[in-house]
Amino acid sequence: MSTSSRPRRALFIPFALITSAALLLTACGSGTDAGSDTQAAGSSQKIPTTDVVSSLRTDAAAAKLLPAGTDSLSLAVSVGGTPPGTSYLEDGKTLAGQDVDFAAAVAKVLGIGLKREAASFEAILPALDSGKYDVGVGNFGVTDERRKTIDFVTYINDGQGFATRKDSKLDKVTDLAQLCGLNVATGAGTTFEATLEENKHVCSDAGEKAYKVQTYSEQGAIWSSLQQGRSDIVMSTINGLRYAVAQQEGLKFLNEFHRLDVGFAFKKGTKLAPAFQAAVNKLIADGTYDRILKKWGTTGSAIEKSEISPPELKD
């Protein structure tokens, strides 16, 4: 599909500090009672738990695309903190988030089980390459660099953006040269860190002092650094920034900066991709896809159809 036919819609950045990093193995499942909310562990934030998955049935055409003998897969899940990213519910064990719902829905369509394991964002892609996991989710943006070792099956479109304190004079960021001399907070091992590091030269090219990239493994630390003045601006996912700003006083969302497709991640050369692509397209066709996006408030991330490892969006 051409880039003109792939909508460039709204990635994730939660802000609550998640203290639990326990291993979790569970069967593919759904949420709780429709329309209810519950509290995230270690957070005062409510997260939606509407059940949008359990009624799904196996689609024979999609399931037929699975490699012979596939009945269960190991899924690595990046735990981020608060919606729409993945977090633990108040029981400290149950994972909930947009990525979890999409993975559970695809597993239902394919008629397979999932063994979910919580993992750090920066550890998942290398672990896929080594064969530790079959598939990973964590709002992974599709980049040309990642496509060298990872295959993707897209399910949403998100992107990079910026947020800061309301008292900041910063406005819309259209050029990274606007960040010269500032402290920029972002997540470790993310496309944001890579983008910032690769473009530091824009400041020296302009005869300005380089910006400083401050990376954090826990999202709560990113927002603390901003609120306490140790950082001047945050770069992260569009959906996550909008959510965080809505939940915290004294912050403002600046703008979208760059769009990226987001997908399920697999080891390069996987034979699972066609089945996952067919399952996502089935979810789009039967309306489940829209229900998942509405649950997490991310309808701006919708795509028209799933693709396998499309080229990185360059706008």
GROMACS .gro file of N, CA and C in nm, residues 99-167:
model
  207
   99ASP      N    1  -0.232  -0.278   2.372
   99ASP     CA    2  -0.154  -0.384   2.311
   99ASP      C    3  -0.200  -0.521   2.357
  100VAL      N    4  -0.233  -0.533   2.486
  100VAL     CA    5  -0.280  -0.660   2.541
  100VAL      C    6  -0.411  -0.701   2.476
  101ASP      N    7  -0.502  -0.605   2.458
  101ASP     CA    8  -0.630  -0.635   2.393
  101ASP      C    9  -0.611  -0.679   2.249
  102PHE      N   10  -0.525  -0.611   2.175
  102PHE     CA   11  -0.504  -0.650   2.036
  102PHE      C   12  -0.442  -0.789   2.027
  103ALA      N   13  -0.347  -0.819   2.113
  103ALA     CA   14  -0.285  -0.951   2.113
  103ALA      C   15  -0.387  -1.059   2.148
  104ALA      N   16  -0.470  -1.032   2.249
  104ALA     CA   17  -0.571  -1.128   2.291
  104ALA      C   18  -0.675  -1.150   2.180
  105ALA      N   19  -0.713  -1.042   2.112
  105ALA     CA   20  -0.812  -1.052   2.005
  105ALA      C   21  -0.758  -1.133   1.887
  106VAL      N   22  -0.633  -1.108   1.850
  106VAL     CA   23  -0.571  -1.183   1.740
  106VAL      C   24  -0.561  -1.331   1.776
  107ALA      N   25  -0.524  -1.360   1.900
  107ALA     CA   26  -0.514  -1.500   1.944
  107ALA      C   27  -0.649  -1.569   1.936
  108LYS      N   28  -0.756  -1.498   1.974
  108LYS     CA   29  -0.891  -1.554   1.964
  108LYS      C   30  -0.926  -1.586   1.819
  109VAL      N   31  -0.897  -1.492   1.729
  109VAL     CA   32  -0.928  -1.513   1.587
  109VAL      C   33  -0.850  -1.632   1.531
  110LEU      N   34  -0.726  -1.649   1.578
  110LEU     CA   35  -0.643  -1.758   1.528
  110LEU      C   36  -0.664  -1.890   1.603
  111GLY      N   37  -0.737  -1.884   1.713
  111GLY     CA   38  -0.765  -2.006   1.789
  111GLY      C   39  -0.644  -2.061   1.863
  112ILE      N   40  -0.558  -1.973   1.911
  112ILE     CA   41  -0.438  -2.016   1.982
  112ILE      C   42  -0.432  -1.954   2.121
  113GLY      N   43  -0.349  -2.010   2.206
  113GLY     CA   44  -0.327  -1.955   2.339
  113GLY      C   45  -0.207  -1.863   2.341
  114LEU      N   46  -0.198  -1.780   2.444
  114LEU     CA   47  -0.083  -1.692   2.462
  114LEU      C   48  -0.025  -1.712   2.601
  115LYS      N   49   0.106  -1.721   2.609
  115LYS     CA   50   0.175  -1.717   2.738
  115LYS      C   51   0.239  -1.580   2.747
  116ARG      N   52   0.181  -1.491   2.827
  116ARG     CA   53   0.227  -1.353   2.836
  116ARG      C   54   0.337  -1.339   2.940
  117GLU      N   55   0.439  -1.264   2.904
  117GLU     CA   56   0.547  -1.236   2.998
  117GLU      C   57   0.579  -1.087   2.994
  118ALA      N   58   0.575  -1.022   3.109
  118ALA     CA   59   0.611  -0.881   3.117
  118ALA      C   60   0.762  -0.868   3.097
  119ALA      N   61   0.802  -0.771   3.015
  119ALA     CA   62   0.944  -0.749   2.985
  119ALA      C   63   0.968  -0.601   2.965
  120SER      N   64   1.092  -0.558   2.982
  120SER     CA   65   1.124  -0.418   2.960
  120SER      C   66   1.123  -0.387   2.811
  121PHE      N   67   1.084  -0.266   2.776
  121PHE     CA   68   1.071  -0.226   2.636
  121PHE      C   69   1.199  -0.253   2.558
  122GLU      N   70   1.313  -0.209   2.614
  122GLU     CA   71   1.439  -0.218   2.540
  122GLU      C   72   1.490  -0.361   2.526
  123ALA      N   73   1.434  -0.457   2.604
  123ALA     CA   74   1.482  -0.595   2.601
  123ALA      C   75   1.406  -0.682   2.501
  124ILE      N   76   1.287  -0.638   2.459
  124ILE     CA   77   1.201  -0.726   2.382
  124ILE      C   78   1.253  -0.756   2.242
  125LEU      N   79   1.292  -0.656   2.166
  125LEU     CA   80   1.335  -0.682   2.029
  125LEU      C   81   1.459  -0.772   2.023
  126PRO      N   82   1.563  -0.747   2.103
  126PRO     CA   83   1.676  -0.841   2.104
  126PRO      C   84   1.635  -0.982   2.144
  127ALA      N   85   1.539  -0.994   2.236
  127ALA     CA   86   1.493  -1.126   2.281
  127ALA      C   87   1.417  -1.199   2.171
  128LEU      N   88   1.346  -1.126   2.087
  128LEU     CA   89   1.279  -1.188   1.972
  128LEU      C   90   1.383  -1.244   1.876
  129ASP      N   91   1.486  -1.165   1.851
  129ASP     CA   92   1.591  -1.206   1.759
  129ASP      C   93   1.664  -1.331   1.808
  130SER      N   94   1.675  -1.345   1.940
  130SER     CA   95   1.744  -1.461   1.997
  130SER      C   96   1.652  -1.582   2.009
  131GLY      N   97   1.521  -1.563   1.985
  131GLY     CA   98   1.427  -1.673   1.993
  131GLY      C   99   1.364  -1.694   2.128
  132LYS      N  100   1.385  -1.602   2.222
  132LYS     CA  101   1.327  -1.618   2.355
  132LYS      C  102   1.175  -1.608   2.351
  133TYR      N  103   1.122  -1.517   2.268
  133TYR     CA  104   0.977  -1.500   2.254
  133TYR      C  105   0.937  -1.520   2.108
  134ASP      N  106   0.809  -1.553   2.089
  134ASP     CA  107   0.755  -1.566   1.953
  134ASP      C  108   0.710  -1.431   1.897
  135VAL      N  109   0.656  -1.348   1.984
  135VAL     CA  110   0.601  -1.219   1.939
  135VAL      C  111   0.613  -1.119   2.053
  136GLY      N  112   0.625  -0.991   2.018
  136GLY     CA  113   0.634  -0.887   2.119
  136GLY      C  114   0.541  -0.772   2.089
  137VAL      N  115   0.490  -0.708   2.195
  137VAL     CA  116   0.410  -0.587   2.181
  137VAL      C  117   0.460  -0.483   2.280
  138GLY      N  118   0.453  -0.357   2.238
  138GLY     CA  119   0.498  -0.248   2.324
  138GLY      C  120   0.493  -0.117   2.250
  139ASN      N  121   0.396  -0.106   2.159
  139ASN     CA  122   0.384   0.013   2.076
  139ASN      C  123   0.512   0.034   1.995
  140PHE      N  124   0.560  -0.075   1.936
  140PHE     CA  125   0.684  -0.071   1.859
  140PHE      C  126   0.661  -0.006   1.723
  141GLY      N  127   0.728   0.108   1.702
  141GLY     CA  128   0.720   0.175   1.574
  141GLY      C  129   0.801   0.102   1.468
  142VAL      N  130   0.748   0.101   1.346
  142VAL     CA  131   0.816   0.034   1.235
  142VAL      C  132   0.917   0.130   1.174
  143THR      N  133   1.044   0.098   1.189
  143THR     CA  134   1.151   0.179   1.131
  143THR      C  135   1.235   0.093   1.038
  144ASP      N  136   1.300   0.158   0.944
  144ASP     CA  137   1.384   0.084   0.850
  144ASP      C  138   1.499   0.014   0.923
  145GLU      N  139   1.551   0.076   1.028
  145GLU     CA  140   1.660   0.014   1.104
  145GLU      C  141   1.611  -0.113   1.173
  146ARG      N  142   1.494  -0.107   1.235
  146ARG     CA  143   1.439  -0.224   1.303
  146ARG      C  144   1.404  -0.335   1.203
  147ARG      N  145   1.361  -0.298   1.085
  147ARG     CA  146   1.320  -0.398   0.985
  147ARG      C  147   1.438  -0.485   0.938
  148LYS      N  148   1.561  -0.446   0.969
  148LYS     CA  149   1.677  -0.526   0.931
  148LYS      C  150   1.680  -0.658   1.008
  149THR      N  151   1.627  -0.658   1.131
  149THR     CA  152   1.630  -0.778   1.215
  149THR      C  153   1.494  -0.821   1.267
  150ILE      N  154   1.391  -0.739   1.244
  150ILE     CA  155   1.259  -0.766   1.298
  150ILE      C  156   1.153  -0.758   1.188
  151ASP      N  157   1.056  -0.850   1.191
  151ASP     CA  158   0.939  -0.839   1.104
  151ASP      C  159   0.824  -0.781   1.186
  152PHE      N  160   0.741  -0.702   1.120
  152PHE     CA  161   0.627  -0.639   1.186
  152PHE      C  162   0.496  -0.671   1.115
  153VAL      N  163   0.387  -0.677   1.193
  153VAL     CA  164   0.252  -0.681   1.138
  153VAL      C  165   0.179  -0.564   1.200
  154THR      N  166   0.142  -0.465   1.120
  154THR     CA  167   0.088  -0.341   1.175
  154THR      C  168  -0.056  -0.356   1.223
  155TYR      N  169  -0.088  -0.279   1.329
  155TYR     CA  170  -0.225  -0.278   1.380
  155TYR      C  171  -0.272  -0.138   1.420
  156ILE      N  172  -0.183  -0.042   1.438
  156ILE     CA  173  -0.224   0.097   1.456
  156ILE      C  174  -0.119   0.187   1.392
  157ASN      N  175  -0.148   0.315   1.387
  157ASN     CA  176  -0.051   0.414   1.341
  157ASN      C  177  -0.041   0.519   1.449
  158ASP      N  178   0.079   0.546   1.495
  158ASP     CA  179   0.100   0.644   1.600
  158ASP      C  180   0.220   0.729   1.562
  159GLY      N  181   0.278   0.799   1.656
  159GLY     CA  182   0.390   0.882   1.617
  159GLY      C  183   0.459   0.950   1.732
  160GLN      N  184   0.555   1.031   1.697
  160GLN     CA  185   0.635   1.104   1.792
  160GLN      C  186   0.576   1.243   1.817
  161GLY      N  187   0.585   1.286   1.941
  161GLY     CA  188   0.535   1.419   1.975
  161GLY      C  189   0.607   1.477   2.094
  162PHE      N  190   0.564   1.595   2.137
  162PHE     CA  191   0.630   1.666   2.247
  162PHE      C  192   0.527   1.719   2.347
  163ALA      N  193   0.571   1.726   2.472
  163ALA     CA  194   0.491   1.789   2.577
  163ALA      C  195   0.585   1.861   2.672
  164THR      N  196   0.533   1.961   2.743
  164THR     CA  197   0.616   2.036   2.837
  164THR      C  198   0.527   2.096   2.945
  165ARG      N  199   0.584   2.178   3.032
  165ARG     CA  200   0.507   2.245   3.137
  165ARG      C  201   0.430   2.364   3.076
  166LYS      N  202   0.320   2.396   3.137
  166LYS     CA  203   0.238   2.505   3.085
  166LYS      C  204   0.309   2.639   3.093
  167ASP      N  205   0.402   2.654   3.188
  167ASP     CA  206   0.472   2.782   3.200
  167ASP      C  207   0.589   2.794   3.103
   0.00000   0.00000   0.00000
